[in-house]
XYZ file of C-alpha atoms in Angstrom:
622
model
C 0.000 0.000 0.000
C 1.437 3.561 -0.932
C 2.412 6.008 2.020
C -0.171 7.994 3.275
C -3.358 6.494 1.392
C -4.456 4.844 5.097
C -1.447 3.031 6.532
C -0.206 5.159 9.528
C 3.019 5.223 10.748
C 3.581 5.611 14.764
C 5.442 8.030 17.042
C 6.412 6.941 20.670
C 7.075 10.044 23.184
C 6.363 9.069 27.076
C 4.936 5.991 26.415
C 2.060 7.391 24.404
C 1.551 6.759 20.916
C 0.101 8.829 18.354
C -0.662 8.834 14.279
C 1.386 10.473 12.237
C 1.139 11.570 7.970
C -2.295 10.419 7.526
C -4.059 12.362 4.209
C -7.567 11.241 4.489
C -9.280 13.040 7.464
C -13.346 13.877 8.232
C -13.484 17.331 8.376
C -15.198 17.037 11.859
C -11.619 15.860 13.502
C -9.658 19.045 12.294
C -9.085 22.167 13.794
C -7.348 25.010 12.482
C -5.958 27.678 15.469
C -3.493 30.792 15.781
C -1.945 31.281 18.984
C -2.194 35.352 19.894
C -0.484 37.071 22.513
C 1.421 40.362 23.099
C 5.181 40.269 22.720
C 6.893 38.046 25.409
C 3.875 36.267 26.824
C 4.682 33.065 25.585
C 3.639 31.978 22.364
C 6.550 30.162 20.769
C 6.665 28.330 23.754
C 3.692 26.815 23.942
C 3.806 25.971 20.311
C 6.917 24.008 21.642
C 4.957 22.416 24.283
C 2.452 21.083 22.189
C 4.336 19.935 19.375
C 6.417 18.331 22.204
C 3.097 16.724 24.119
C 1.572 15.337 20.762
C 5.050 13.761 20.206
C 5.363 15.664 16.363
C 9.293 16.222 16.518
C 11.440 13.276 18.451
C 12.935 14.453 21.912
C 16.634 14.513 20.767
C 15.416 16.924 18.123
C 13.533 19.194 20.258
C 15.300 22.661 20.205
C 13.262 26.623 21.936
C 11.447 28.310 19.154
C 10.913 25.000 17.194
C 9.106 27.245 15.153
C 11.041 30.289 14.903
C 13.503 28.996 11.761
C 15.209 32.420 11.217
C 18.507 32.875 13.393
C 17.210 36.560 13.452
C 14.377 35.592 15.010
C 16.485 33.161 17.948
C 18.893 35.849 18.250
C 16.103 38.486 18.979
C 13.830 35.999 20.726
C 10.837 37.639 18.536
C 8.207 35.996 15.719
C 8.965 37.562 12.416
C 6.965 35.035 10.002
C 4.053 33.072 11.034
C 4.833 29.956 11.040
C 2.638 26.701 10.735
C 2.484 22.820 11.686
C 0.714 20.181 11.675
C -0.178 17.897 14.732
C -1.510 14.505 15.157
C -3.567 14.164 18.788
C -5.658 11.411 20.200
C -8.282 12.977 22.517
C -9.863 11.753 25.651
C -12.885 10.228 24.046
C -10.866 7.992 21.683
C -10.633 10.234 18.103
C -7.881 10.767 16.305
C -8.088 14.912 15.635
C -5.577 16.618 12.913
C -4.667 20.049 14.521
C -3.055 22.624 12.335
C -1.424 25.692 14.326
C -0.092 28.623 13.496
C 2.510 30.516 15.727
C 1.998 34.328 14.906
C 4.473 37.481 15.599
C 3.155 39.591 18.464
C 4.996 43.152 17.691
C 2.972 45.753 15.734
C 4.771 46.057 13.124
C 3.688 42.060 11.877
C 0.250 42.857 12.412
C -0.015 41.888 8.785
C 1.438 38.774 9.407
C -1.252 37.921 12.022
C -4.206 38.867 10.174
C -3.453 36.803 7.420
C -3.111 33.488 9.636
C -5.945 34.321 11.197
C -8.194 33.947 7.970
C -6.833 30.633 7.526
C -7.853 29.371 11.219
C -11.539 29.240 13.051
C -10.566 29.490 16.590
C -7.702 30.898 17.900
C -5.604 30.380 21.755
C -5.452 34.045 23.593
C -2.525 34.101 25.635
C -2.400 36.171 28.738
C 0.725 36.617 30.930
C -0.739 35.941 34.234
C 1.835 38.560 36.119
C 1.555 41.072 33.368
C -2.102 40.683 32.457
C -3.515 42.493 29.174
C -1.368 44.363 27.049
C -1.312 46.883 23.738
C -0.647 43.733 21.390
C -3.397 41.837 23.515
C -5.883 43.766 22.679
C -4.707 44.402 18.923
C -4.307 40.991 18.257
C -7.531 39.753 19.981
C -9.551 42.255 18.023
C -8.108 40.974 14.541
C -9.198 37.544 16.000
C -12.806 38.339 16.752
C -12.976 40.368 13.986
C -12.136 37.133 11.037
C -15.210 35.691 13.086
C -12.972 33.349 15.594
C -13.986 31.205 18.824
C -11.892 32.261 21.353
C -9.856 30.200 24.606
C -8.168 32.232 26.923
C -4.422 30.861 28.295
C -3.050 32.266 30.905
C 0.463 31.007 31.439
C 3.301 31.625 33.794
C 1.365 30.646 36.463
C 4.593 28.950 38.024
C 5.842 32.466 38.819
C 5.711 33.990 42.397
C 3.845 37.012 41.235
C 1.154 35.300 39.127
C -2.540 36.505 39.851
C -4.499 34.271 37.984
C -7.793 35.735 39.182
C -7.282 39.323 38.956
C -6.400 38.562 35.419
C -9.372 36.916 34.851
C -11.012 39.582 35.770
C -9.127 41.975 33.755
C -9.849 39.846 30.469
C -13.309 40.243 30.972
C -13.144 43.950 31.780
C -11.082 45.088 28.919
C -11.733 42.829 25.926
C -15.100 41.212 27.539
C -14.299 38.339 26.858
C -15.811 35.497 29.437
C -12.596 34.445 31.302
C -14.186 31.651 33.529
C -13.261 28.528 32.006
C -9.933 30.072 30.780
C -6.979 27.924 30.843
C -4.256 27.616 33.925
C -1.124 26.713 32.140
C 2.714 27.187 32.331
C 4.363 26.945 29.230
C 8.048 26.625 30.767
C 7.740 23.508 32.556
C 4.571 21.890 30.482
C 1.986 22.223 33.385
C -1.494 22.481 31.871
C -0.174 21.740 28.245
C -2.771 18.454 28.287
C -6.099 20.827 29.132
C -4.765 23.205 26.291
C -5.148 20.230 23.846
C -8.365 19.156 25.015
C -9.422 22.965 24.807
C -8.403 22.810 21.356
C -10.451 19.900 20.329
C -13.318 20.095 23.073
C -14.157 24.081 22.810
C -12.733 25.329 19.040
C -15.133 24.715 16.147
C -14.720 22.156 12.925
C -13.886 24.199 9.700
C -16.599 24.127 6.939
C -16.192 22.708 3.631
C -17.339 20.383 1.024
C -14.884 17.611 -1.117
C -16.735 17.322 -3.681
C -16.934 20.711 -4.906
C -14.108 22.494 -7.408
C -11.144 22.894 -5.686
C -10.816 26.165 -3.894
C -7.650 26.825 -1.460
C -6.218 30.088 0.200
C -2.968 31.344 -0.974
C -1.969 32.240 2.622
C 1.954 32.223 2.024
C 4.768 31.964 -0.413
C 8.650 31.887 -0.439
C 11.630 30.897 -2.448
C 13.551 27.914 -1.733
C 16.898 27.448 -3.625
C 16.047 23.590 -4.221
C 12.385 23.947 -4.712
C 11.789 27.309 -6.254
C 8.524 29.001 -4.948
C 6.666 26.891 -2.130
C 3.310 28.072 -1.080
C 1.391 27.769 1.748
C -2.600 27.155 1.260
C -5.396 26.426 2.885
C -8.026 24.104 1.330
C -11.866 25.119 1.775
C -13.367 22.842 -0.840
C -12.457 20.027 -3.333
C -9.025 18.320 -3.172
C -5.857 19.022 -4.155
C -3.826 16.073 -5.437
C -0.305 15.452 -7.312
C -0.357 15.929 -10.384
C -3.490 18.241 -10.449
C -3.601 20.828 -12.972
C -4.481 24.538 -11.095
C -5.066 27.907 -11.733
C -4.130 31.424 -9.835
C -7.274 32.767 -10.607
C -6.017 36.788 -10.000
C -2.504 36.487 -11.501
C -4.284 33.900 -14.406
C -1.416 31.609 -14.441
C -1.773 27.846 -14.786
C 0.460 25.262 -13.210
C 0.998 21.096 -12.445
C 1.429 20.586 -8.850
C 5.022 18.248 -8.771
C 4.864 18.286 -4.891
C 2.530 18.386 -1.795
C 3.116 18.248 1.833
C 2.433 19.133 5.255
C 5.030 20.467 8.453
C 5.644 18.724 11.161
C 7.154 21.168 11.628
C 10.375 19.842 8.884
C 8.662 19.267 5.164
C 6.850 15.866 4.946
C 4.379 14.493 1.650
C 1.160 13.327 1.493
C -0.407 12.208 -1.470
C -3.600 14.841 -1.262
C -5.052 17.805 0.877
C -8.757 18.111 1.432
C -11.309 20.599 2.925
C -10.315 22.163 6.098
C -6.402 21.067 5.550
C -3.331 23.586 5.191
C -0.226 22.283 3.569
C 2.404 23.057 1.046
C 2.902 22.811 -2.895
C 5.373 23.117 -5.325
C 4.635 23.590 -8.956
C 7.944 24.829 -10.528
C 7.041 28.016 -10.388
C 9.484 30.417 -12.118
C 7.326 34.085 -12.387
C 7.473 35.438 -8.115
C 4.692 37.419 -8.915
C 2.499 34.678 -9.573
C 2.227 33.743 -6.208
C 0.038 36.448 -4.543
C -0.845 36.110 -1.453
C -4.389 36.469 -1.312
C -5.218 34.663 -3.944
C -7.347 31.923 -4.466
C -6.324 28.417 -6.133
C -8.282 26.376 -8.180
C -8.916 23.671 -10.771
C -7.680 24.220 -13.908
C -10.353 22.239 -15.881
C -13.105 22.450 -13.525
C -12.729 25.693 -11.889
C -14.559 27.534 -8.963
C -17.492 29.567 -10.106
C -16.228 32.516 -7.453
C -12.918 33.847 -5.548
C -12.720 33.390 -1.827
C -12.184 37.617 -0.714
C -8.370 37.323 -0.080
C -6.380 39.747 1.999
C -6.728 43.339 2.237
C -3.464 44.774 0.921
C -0.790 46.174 3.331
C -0.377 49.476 3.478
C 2.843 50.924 3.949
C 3.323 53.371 6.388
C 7.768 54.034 6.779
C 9.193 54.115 3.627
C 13.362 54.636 3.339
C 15.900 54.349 0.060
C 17.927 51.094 0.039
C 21.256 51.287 -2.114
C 24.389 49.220 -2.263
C 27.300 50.802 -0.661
C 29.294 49.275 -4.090
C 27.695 49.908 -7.337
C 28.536 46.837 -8.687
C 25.558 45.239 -6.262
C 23.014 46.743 -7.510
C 21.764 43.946 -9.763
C 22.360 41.587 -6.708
C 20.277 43.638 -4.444
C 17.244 43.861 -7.216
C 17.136 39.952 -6.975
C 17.512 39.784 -3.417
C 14.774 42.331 -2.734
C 12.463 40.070 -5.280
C 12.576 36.770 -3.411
C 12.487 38.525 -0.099
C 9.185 40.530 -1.106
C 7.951 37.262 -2.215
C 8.294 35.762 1.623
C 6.831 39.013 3.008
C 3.993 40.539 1.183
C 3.729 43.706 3.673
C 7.053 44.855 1.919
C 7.102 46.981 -1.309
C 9.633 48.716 -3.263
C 10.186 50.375 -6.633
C 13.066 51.669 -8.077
C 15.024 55.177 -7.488
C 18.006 57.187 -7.919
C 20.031 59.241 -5.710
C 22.850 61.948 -6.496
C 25.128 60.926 -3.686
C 24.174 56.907 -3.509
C 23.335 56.038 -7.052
C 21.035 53.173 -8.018
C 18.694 51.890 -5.708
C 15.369 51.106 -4.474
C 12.220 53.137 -2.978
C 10.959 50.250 0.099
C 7.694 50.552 2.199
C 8.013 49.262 5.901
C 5.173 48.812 8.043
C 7.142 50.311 11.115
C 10.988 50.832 11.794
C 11.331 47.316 13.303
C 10.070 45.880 9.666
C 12.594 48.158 8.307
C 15.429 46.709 10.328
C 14.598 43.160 9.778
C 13.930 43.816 6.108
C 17.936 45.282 6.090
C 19.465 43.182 8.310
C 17.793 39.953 6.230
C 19.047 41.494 2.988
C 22.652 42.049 4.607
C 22.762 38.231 5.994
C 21.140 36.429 3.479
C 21.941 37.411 0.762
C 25.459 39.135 1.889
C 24.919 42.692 0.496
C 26.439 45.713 2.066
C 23.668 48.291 2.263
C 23.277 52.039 3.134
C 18.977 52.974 4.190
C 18.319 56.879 4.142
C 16.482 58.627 6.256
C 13.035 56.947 6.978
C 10.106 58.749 6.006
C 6.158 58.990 5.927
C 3.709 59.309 3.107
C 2.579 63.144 2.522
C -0.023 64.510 0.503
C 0.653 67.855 -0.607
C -2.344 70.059 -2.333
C -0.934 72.046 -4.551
C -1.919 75.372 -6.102
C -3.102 74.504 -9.020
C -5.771 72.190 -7.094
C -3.941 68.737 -8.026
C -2.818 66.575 -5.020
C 0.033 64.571 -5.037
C 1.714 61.641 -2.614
C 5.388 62.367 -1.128
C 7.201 59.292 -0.319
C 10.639 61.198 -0.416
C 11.291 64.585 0.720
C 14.270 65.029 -1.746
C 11.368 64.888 -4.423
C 9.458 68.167 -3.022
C 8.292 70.552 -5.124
C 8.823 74.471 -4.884
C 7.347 75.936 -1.824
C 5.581 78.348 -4.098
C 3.300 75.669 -5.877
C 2.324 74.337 -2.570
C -0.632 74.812 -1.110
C -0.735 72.566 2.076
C 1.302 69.751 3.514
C -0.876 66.954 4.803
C 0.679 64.355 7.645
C -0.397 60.852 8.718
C -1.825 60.847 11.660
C -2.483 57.964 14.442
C -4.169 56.634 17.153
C -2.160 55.251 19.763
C -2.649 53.017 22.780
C -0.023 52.837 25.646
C -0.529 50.588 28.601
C 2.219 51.912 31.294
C 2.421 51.079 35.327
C 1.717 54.376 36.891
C 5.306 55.272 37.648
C 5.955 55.702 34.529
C 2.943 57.525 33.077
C 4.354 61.115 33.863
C 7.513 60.801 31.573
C 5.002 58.773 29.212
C 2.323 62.005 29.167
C 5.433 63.980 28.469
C 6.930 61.689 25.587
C 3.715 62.232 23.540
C 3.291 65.569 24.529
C 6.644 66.474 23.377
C 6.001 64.679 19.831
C 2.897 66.733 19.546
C 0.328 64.274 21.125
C -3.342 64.698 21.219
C -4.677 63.023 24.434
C -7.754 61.687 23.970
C -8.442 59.357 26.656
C -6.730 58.332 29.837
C -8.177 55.383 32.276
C -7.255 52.543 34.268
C -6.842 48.799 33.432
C -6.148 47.236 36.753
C -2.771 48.580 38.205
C -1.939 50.086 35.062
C -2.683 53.758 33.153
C -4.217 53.538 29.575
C -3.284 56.038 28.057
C -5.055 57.308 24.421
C -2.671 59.837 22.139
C -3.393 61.038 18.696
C 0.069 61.526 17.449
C 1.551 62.385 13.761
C 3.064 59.645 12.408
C 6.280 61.641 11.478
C 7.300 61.686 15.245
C 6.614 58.030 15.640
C 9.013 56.243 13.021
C 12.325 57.559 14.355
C 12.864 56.606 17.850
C 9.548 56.620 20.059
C 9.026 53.359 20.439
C 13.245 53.174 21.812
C 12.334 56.122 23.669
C 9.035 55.004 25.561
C 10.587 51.509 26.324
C 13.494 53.287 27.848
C 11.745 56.077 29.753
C 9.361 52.967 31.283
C 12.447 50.653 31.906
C 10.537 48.268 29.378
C 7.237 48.089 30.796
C 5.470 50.063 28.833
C 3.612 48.687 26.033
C 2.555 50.344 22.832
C 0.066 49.815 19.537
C -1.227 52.280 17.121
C -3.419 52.448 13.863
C -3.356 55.195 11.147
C -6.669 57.314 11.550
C -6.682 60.010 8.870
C -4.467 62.764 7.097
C -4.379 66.284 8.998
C -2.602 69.979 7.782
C 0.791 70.402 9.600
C 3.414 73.040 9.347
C 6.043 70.977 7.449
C 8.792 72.527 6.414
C 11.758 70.380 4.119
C 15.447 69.845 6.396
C 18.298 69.809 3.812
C 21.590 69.600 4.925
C 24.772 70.555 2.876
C 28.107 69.516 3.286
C 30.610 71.083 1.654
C 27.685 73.306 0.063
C 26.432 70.036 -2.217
C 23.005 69.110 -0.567
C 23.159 65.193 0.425
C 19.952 64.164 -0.631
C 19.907 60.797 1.701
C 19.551 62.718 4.755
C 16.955 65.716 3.567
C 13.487 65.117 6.242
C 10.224 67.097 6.619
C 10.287 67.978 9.913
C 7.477 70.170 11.876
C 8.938 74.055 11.740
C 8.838 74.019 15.480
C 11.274 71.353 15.859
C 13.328 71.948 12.735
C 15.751 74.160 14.373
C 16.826 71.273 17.277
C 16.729 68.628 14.386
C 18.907 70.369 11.890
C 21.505 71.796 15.168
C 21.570 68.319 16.379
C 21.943 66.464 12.573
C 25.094 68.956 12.360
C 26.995 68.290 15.755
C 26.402 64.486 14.722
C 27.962 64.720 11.467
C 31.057 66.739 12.649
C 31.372 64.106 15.046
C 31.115 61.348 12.300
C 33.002 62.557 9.523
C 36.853 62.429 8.615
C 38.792 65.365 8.707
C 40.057 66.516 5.086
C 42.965 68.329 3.370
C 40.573 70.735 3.593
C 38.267 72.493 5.859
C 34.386 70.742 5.315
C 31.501 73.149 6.157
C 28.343 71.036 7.486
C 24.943 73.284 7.383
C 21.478 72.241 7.791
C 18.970 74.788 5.499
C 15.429 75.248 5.050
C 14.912 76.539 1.844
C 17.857 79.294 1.133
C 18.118 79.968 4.853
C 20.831 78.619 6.209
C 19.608 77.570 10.348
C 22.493 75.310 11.601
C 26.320 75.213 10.703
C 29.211 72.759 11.307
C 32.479 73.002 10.397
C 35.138 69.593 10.170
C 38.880 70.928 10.438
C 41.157 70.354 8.442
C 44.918 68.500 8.466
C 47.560 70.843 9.684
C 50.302 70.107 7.353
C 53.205 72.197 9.457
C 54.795 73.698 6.212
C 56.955 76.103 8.082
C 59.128 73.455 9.886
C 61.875 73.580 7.233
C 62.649 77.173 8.134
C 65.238 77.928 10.254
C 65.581 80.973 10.370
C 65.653 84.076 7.947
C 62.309 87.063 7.986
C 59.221 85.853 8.835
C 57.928 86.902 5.706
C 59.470 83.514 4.419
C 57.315 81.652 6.726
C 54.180 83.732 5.096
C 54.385 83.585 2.006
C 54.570 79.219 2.917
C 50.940 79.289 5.247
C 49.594 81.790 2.593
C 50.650 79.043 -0.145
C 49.310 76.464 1.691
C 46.406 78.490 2.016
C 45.642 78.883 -1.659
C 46.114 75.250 -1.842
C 43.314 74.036 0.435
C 40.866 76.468 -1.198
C 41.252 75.075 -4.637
C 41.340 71.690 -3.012
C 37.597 72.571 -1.296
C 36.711 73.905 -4.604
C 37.631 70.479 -6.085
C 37.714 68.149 -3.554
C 34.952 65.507 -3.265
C 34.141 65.003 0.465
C 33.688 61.358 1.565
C 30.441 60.663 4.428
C 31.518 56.773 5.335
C 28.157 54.237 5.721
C 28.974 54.831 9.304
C 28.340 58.232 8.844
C 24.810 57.976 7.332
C 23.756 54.777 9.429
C 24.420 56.990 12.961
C 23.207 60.287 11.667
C 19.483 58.477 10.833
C 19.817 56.945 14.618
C 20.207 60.415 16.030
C 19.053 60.319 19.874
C 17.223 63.791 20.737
């Protein structure tokens, strides 16, 4: 009998056995779940626990973050991807249940990531830190949940630690997401207490998905990536028909066709079965060549017999940080197109288009959806795929009215127009949610009132101040989320969502050195604040760059006034040390030589900014 069509191989963990690669399941003994949870309150843990408990991966082979296959993501100890995996469990009353979970990111900035798994799951775990209680991501994250229509089990975990308070948190889940907390569940994810009830939770209390085999075959792009031995592997989610070897399909929105060469599940390494049906996610391979075939979003279906109607997808991410990415040597720049390709394939909240820049030369245009995104984004490109890369200044989107009553989008302030054709600047502005003990909330208040915050609410969530800021998004992408965690010692937590487009005083930063504007590091700043931005950009740069033959003037300018100046000193060549002796006149007519010299030389002379330079300047503390 082939492998997989209804012989089951066994795995042996603690004396308890369990099935393992089985392809034909009733749809009744499946469940599809997320795990959701603020940053730090134990997700990838209990995803450890409960691929451990069902015996999935071997105990030798067990390593933290099972899931977490990035080193960046080990090294950080954060989700970046969602990951998924399949589990085989035999429950209490004797069935054999199929449960697919997927581990989700908890920082804002992944949101995207989380609301995507989420469409591809009917019930989702909540997990509560029972010390910290509910946090910013707690409540974001539980929102997206109810909002894709979810059943819902509360976790608490940690409750192994000396200042757990189970039942105050309890409480505190019903009071702030109203959510009935009563039959949540008592677990510690560290040492495996409580993992068993979590399992039975899963199988007892979240529903069945919906779907019928029969019907054309209609699955969920919900993922995609590039694998150097497979090519482009994508993650679905079957809702009806079946999806076999062999099959002929169809991308219904990017109308491409394909034959599916491979099909598979994780546990949690890549392992085939011979079909997927309704209510099953899995991967195929299909040798596809074209990246932008596989969008996410998009629904797969039979080629010959084809589904009369799309499923609705994803809503598109919108970019909200965008920054210029160029190779510090030319000669990359084709590597870093291909790079950015395959890396925008594995991350669909990531978009970039082409640009050019006097001072860095070819190079590309990327939207972030925060400054962590960006980080990852650069740091992934730079180990990777090896490249050496210099960001600019990060930036906002701005919609400018002009004069002539056209409105335009500004994604880089080097490409302002004249002041004179502008009629009004328009800013991002959002809503933003910060959960702080109330030791903190003083320097908090002042953090958002210094960024020009809007307070709109202010209450209390147990112990802790919740505090409600409308803030322009300009004074959020540099350093406030560095800033808040370090005025709070780290308790603080923070979440935000873009609420509409107001008219700000904006007024474009340039700075010159050596009188040629360096287009990299030119910001819209509010004219209040220009003045300490521009004074402080200087002082950073004279720090950062090399002294010349030659003396470099640094100046920060708004418009043709000049509002901050800089100046690097040059080498002091001693030219008079051959003189002896004789009228000073001698010595002179040498410094006024020399003198000459270093003017033609400024005149000339190309001034060099290291990556250093640019890289320290854009992480300017206030």
């Amino acid at each position: 009998m082939a492998p997989g069509l209804g012989r089951r191989t066994l795995s042996f963990l603690g004396g308890r056995c369990y099935p393992r690669a089985m392809t034909a399941h009733k749809i009744e003994n499946i469940r599809n779940f997320s795990i959701v949870a603020h940053i730090d309150h134990g997700k990838s843990t209990l995803a450890d626990r409960l691929i451990q408990e069902t015996g999935t991966v071997a105990a030798r082979d067990m390593v933290e973050q099972v899931l977490d296959s990035m080193d960046i993501e080990r090294e950080r100890g954060i989700t970046i991807k969602a990951q998924t995996v399949r589990l085989n469990y035999k429950a209490k009353d004797g069935k054999d249940y199929v449960l697919n979970l997927m581990d989700t990111p908890g920082h804002v900035d992944f949101a995207y990531e989380v609301s995507r798994s989420l469409k591809a799951c009917e019930g989702s775990l909540l997990v509560v830190d029972a010390s910290q209680g509910v946090e910013a991501q707690t409540l974001a994250n539980v929102y997206q949940a109810i909002d894709a229509g979810h059943e819902i089990v509360p976790v608490l975990n940690k409750i192994d630690l000396p200042a757990a308070e189970p039942d105050r948190i309890k409480e505190q889940i019903e009071e702030v997401i109203g959510l009935d907390a009563s039959g949540a569940v008592l677990i510690s994810a560290k040492t495996g207490i409580g993992i068993p009830d979590v399992l039975e939770a899963i199988v007892t209390r979240l529903p069945p998905p919906n779907g019928d085999e029969k019907a054309p075959l209609k699955a969920l792009l919900v993922d995609s990536w590039y694998d150097a031995y497979l090519g482009v592997v994508v993650l679905v989610r079957i809702f009806d028909g079946t999806l076999k070897k062999g099959q002929k399909i169809k991308m219904m929105a990017a109308d491409a066709h394909y034959e599916v060469d491979k099909i598979g599940v994780f546990r949690p390494k890549m392992q085939d079965v011979a079909s997927l049906g309704p209510g099953e996610v899995g991967f195929i391979t299909a040798q596809i060549k074209q990246v932008a075939d596989t969008r996410v979003g998009d629904t797969i279906t039979d080629d010959k017999k084809p589904t009369a109607e799309a499923l609705p997808g994803f809503k598109p991410a919108q970019p909200v940080v965008f920054c210029g990415l160029f190779p510090v040597d030319a000669a990359d720049f084709e590597d870093l197109r291909a790079a950015i390709g395959k890396l925008r394939l594995n991350d669909a909240s990531f978009s970039y288009e082409m640009e050019t820049s006097a001072a860095l030369g070819f190079g590309f245009r990327c939207g972030f959806l925060g400054l962590l995104h960006l980080e990852i984004i650069q740091e992934r490109l730079q180990r990777e795929f090896d490249l050496d890369l210099i960001a600019t200044a990060p930036s906002v989107i701005y919609k400018i009215s002009m004069t002539n009553g056209d409105e335009i989008e500004l994604h880089n302030p080097a490409d302002m127009p004249d002041v004179v054709k502008i009629e009004e600047i328009n800013e991002p502005w959002i809503r933003a949610t910060i959960l702080t003990p109330d030791d903190y909330l003083g320097s908090v208040l002042k953090l958002c009132q210094d960024r020009r915050g809007v307070q709109v609410d202010l209450n209390y969530v147990g112990k802790r101040a919740m505090a409600v800021y409308d803030l322009p998004l300009n004074e959020v992408v540099f350093d406030f989320y560095d800033r808040l965690k370090s005025i709070s010692k780290g308790y603080a937590s923070f979440d935000y969502q873009i609420t509409d487009y107001r008219a700000g005083d904006l007024v474009k930063l340039s700075i010159l050195v050596n009188a040629e504007p360096v287009d990299a590091l030119s910001m819209l700043v509010h004219r209040t604040r220009a003045d300490s931005r521009g004074r402080a950009m200087c002082e950073k740069l004279k720090e950062l760059i090399p002294p010349h033959m030659f003396q470099v003037p640094i100046q920060a300018a708004i418009g043709g006034k000049i509002i901050a100046r800089e100046t690097v000193r040059a080498f002091r060549k001693d030219v008079t040390a051959k003189c002896y002796g004789g009228d000073v006149s001698r010595k002179r007519k040498l410094l006024e030589k020399q003198k000459e010299g270093k003017k033609k030389m400024r005149q000339f002379g190309r001034v060099e900014i290291p990556q250093e330079a640019f890289i320290a300047a854009l992480k300017m503390e206030e």
